[in-house]
Each structure stands twice: as C-alpha cells, then as structure tokens.
Protein backbone atom coordinates (compact mmCIF):
# COMPACT_ATOMS: atom_id res chain seq x y z
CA UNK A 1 116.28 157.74 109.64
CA UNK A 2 113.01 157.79 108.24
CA UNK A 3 112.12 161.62 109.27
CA UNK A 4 115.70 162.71 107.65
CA UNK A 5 114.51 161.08 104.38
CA UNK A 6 111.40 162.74 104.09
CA UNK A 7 112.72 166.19 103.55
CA UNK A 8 114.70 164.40 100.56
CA UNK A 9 111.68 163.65 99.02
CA UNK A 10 108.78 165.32 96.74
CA UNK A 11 106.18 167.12 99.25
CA UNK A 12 103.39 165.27 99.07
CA UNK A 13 105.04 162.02 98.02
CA UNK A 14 105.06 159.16 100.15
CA UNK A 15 108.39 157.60 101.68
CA UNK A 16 107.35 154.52 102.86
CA UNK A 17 105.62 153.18 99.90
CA UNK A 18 108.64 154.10 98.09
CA UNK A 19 111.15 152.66 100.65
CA UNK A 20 108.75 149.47 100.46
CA UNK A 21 109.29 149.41 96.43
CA UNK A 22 112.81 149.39 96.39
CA UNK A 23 112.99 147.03 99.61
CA UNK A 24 111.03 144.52 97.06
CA UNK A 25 113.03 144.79 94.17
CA UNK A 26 116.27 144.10 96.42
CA UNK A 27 114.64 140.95 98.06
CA UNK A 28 113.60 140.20 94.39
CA UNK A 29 117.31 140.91 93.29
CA UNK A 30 118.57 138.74 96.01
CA UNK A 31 116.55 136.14 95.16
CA UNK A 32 116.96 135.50 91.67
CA UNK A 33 121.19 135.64 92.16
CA UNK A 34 121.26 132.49 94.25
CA UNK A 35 120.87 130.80 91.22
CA UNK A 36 124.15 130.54 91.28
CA UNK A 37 123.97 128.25 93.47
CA UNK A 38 121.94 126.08 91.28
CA UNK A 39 124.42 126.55 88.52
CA UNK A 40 127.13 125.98 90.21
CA UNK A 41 125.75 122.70 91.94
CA UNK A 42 125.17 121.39 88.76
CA UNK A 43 128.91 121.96 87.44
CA UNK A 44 130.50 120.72 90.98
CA UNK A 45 128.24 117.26 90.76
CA UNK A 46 130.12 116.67 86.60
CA UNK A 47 133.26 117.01 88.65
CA UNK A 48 132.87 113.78 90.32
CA UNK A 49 131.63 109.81 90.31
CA UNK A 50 130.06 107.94 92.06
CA UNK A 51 132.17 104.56 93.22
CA UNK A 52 129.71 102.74 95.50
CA UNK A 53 129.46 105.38 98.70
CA UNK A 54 132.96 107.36 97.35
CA UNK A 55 132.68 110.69 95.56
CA UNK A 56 136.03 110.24 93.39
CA UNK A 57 136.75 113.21 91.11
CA UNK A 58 136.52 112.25 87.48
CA UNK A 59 140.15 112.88 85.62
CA UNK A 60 141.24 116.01 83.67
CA UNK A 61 137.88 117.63 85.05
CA UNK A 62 137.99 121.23 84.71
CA UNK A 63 135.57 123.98 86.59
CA UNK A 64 133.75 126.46 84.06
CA UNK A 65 135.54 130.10 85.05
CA UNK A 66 133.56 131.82 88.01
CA UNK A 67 132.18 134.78 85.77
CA UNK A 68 130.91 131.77 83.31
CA UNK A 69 129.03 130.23 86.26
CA UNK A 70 127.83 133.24 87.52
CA UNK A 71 126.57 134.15 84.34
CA UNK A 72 123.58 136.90 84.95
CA UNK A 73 122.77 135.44 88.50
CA UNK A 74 123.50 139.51 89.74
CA UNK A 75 121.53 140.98 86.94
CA UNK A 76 118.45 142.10 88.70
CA UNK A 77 120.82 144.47 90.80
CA UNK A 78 121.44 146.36 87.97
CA UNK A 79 118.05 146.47 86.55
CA UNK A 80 117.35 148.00 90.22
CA UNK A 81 119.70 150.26 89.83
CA UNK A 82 118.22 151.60 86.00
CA UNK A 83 115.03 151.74 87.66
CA UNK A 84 115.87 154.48 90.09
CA UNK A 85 115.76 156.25 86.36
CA UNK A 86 112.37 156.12 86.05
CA UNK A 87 111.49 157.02 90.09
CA UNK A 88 114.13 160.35 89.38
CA UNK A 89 111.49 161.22 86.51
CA UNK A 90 108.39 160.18 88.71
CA UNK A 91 109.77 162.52 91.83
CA UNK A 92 110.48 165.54 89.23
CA UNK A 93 107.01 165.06 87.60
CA UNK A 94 105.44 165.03 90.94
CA UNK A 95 106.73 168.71 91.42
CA UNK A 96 104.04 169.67 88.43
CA UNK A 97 101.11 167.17 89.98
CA UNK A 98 98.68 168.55 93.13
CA UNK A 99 100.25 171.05 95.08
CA UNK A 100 101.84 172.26 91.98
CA UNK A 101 104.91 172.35 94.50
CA UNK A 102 107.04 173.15 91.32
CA UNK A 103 106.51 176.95 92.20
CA UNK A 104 107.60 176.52 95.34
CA UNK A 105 110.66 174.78 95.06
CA UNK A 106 111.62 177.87 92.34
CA UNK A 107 111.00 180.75 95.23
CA UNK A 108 113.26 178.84 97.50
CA UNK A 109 116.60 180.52 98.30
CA UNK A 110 118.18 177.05 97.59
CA UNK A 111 118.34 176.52 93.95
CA UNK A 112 119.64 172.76 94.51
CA UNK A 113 116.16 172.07 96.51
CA UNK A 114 114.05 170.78 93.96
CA UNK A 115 117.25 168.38 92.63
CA UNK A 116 118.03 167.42 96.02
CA UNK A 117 114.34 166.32 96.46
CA UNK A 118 114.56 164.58 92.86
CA UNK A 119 117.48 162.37 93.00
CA UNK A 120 118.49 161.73 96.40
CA UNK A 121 116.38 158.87 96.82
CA UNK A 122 116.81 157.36 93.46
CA UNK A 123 120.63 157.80 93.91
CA UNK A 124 120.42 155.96 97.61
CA UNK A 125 118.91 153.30 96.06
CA UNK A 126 120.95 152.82 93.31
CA UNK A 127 124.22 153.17 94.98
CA UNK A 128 122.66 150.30 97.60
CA UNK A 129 121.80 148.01 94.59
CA UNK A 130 124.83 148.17 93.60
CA UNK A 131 127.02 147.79 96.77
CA UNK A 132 125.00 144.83 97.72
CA UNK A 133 125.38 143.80 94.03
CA UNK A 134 129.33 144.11 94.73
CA UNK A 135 129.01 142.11 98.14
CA UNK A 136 127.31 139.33 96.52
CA UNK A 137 130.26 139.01 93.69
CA UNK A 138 132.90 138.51 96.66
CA UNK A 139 130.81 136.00 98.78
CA UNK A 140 129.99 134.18 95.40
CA UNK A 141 133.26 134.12 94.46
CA UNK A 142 134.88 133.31 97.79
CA UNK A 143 132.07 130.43 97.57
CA UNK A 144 133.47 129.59 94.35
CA UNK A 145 137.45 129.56 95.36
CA UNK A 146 136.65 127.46 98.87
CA UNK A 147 134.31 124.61 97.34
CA UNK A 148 136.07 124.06 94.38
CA UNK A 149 138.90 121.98 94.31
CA UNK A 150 142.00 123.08 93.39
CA UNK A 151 143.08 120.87 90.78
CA UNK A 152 139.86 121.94 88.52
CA UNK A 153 140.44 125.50 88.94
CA UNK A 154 141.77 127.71 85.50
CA UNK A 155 144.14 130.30 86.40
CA UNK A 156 143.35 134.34 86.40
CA UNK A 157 139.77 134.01 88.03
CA UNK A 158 139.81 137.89 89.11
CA UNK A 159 141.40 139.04 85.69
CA UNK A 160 138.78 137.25 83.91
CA UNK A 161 135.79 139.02 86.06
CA UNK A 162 137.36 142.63 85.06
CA UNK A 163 138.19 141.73 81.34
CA UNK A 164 133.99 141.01 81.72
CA UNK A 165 133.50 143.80 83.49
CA UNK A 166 135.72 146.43 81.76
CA UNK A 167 134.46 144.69 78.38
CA UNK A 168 130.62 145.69 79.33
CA UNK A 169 131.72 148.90 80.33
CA UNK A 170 133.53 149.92 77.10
C-alpha cells in the first residue's frame, strides 16, 4: 500500500512521516470525542436516585437531545480534515524546494501529475477523517438510543442532528 502511495506524493517528500502525522491527529481526534462519554454519564446519573441499593428513575426526567450531548465531542475530525489544507499547500510548495522538481512535473506528458502528487494525500486523509468522523456519530448515537431509557427520550433525534448539520452547512 505504502509503495502505491509514494508515487502520489512530492519527490523527495517523505510518506511515512506524513502517514505518521495524520495517524496522530486521528488517534488525537478519537480521543478527545469519547468525551461523550463523560457527558453523557453525567446526564444518565440526573436521571436517577438513589433508594438504598435501587437506582429508581427520578419523575418527569427528560434526556438532553443526542446532538446537545454530543456537543463538539467529533470536532477534532474536522479540524483534521481543514488541516489536510495546509499539507495540500506544503506538498505544492515542496515542488519549488530542493530538487526544484517543479520543472519536472511541467515537462511531463501528464499535465494532472503535479496535482495528483499535491492533493491525493491530503484528500485521503480528509475523506478518512471524515468517514471515521461519520462512524463515530452512528455508534454514539446507537449508544445514545440503547442506554437511554425510553421514557426520557424527546422525539425526532435524527431530524434534530440534520437541522444541526444542514444549519452549519448553510
């Protein structure tokens, strides 16, 4: 896998300190969204008393909505993702640094070379960031749905995720 990604990469430019960095700032990414499981802890333990050894679930209580919970827990996904940005510029400057392999990739009969070396990497890793990102909202919410019961639920938990989501969007 490794060997195919190097020819999608600046000459000169090395693919496994790269493939290191964005390994980190996924582990990172991960990391920081299971505090949602923190959150959430602390809103499922208001749910209930204590009577003696019972857990008895306190009357009229009501679940903050999922996206509420959630709140930025997935955040460093996307910050990920806006750094590939800044590696897009770093693998076009690199064309101009050294080798000066920026003359190179202009003889080539493939115009699309020097962009194919610029952003596939930066696009991989974005696109991952985000998928994983994506995964994480489903588990998190399935976790959300199972664990929490039913009579403390709000209705329209998925509608009020995409009114968030469209709403950031627009």
């Amino acid at each position: 896998m490794k060997n195919k990604l190097k020819r999608y990469v600046p000459l000169g430019a090395n693919l496994d300190t790269e493939l290191k960095w964005i390994a980190y700032g996924l582990v990172a990414a991960f990391i920081y969204s299971l505090s949602y499981f923190i959150t959430y802890s602390g809103h499922y333990r208001a749910l209930f008393r204590w009577d003696g050894m019972t857990k008895v679930l306190l009357d009229g209580a009501v679940m903050p909505d999922f996206i509420d919970i959630l709140g930025v827990s997935l955040i460093g996904f996307v910050v990920l993702a806006v750094c590939m940005i800044a590696m897009l510029v770093y693998h076009y400057a690199a064309h101009y640094q050294g080798s000066k392999s920026i003359y190179l990739m202009r003889r080539l009969p493939s115009r699309w070379e020097l962009w194919r070396r610029c952003l596939t990497l930066p696009v991989l890793a974005a696109v991952l960031s985000l998928v994983v990102a994506l995964i994480l909202l489903l588990i998190y919410f399935g976790h959300y749905m199972a664990r929490t019961p039913d009579v403390c639920l709000t209705g329209h938990q998925w509608q009020k995720i995409w009114n968030v989501l469209l709403g950031a969007l627009s």
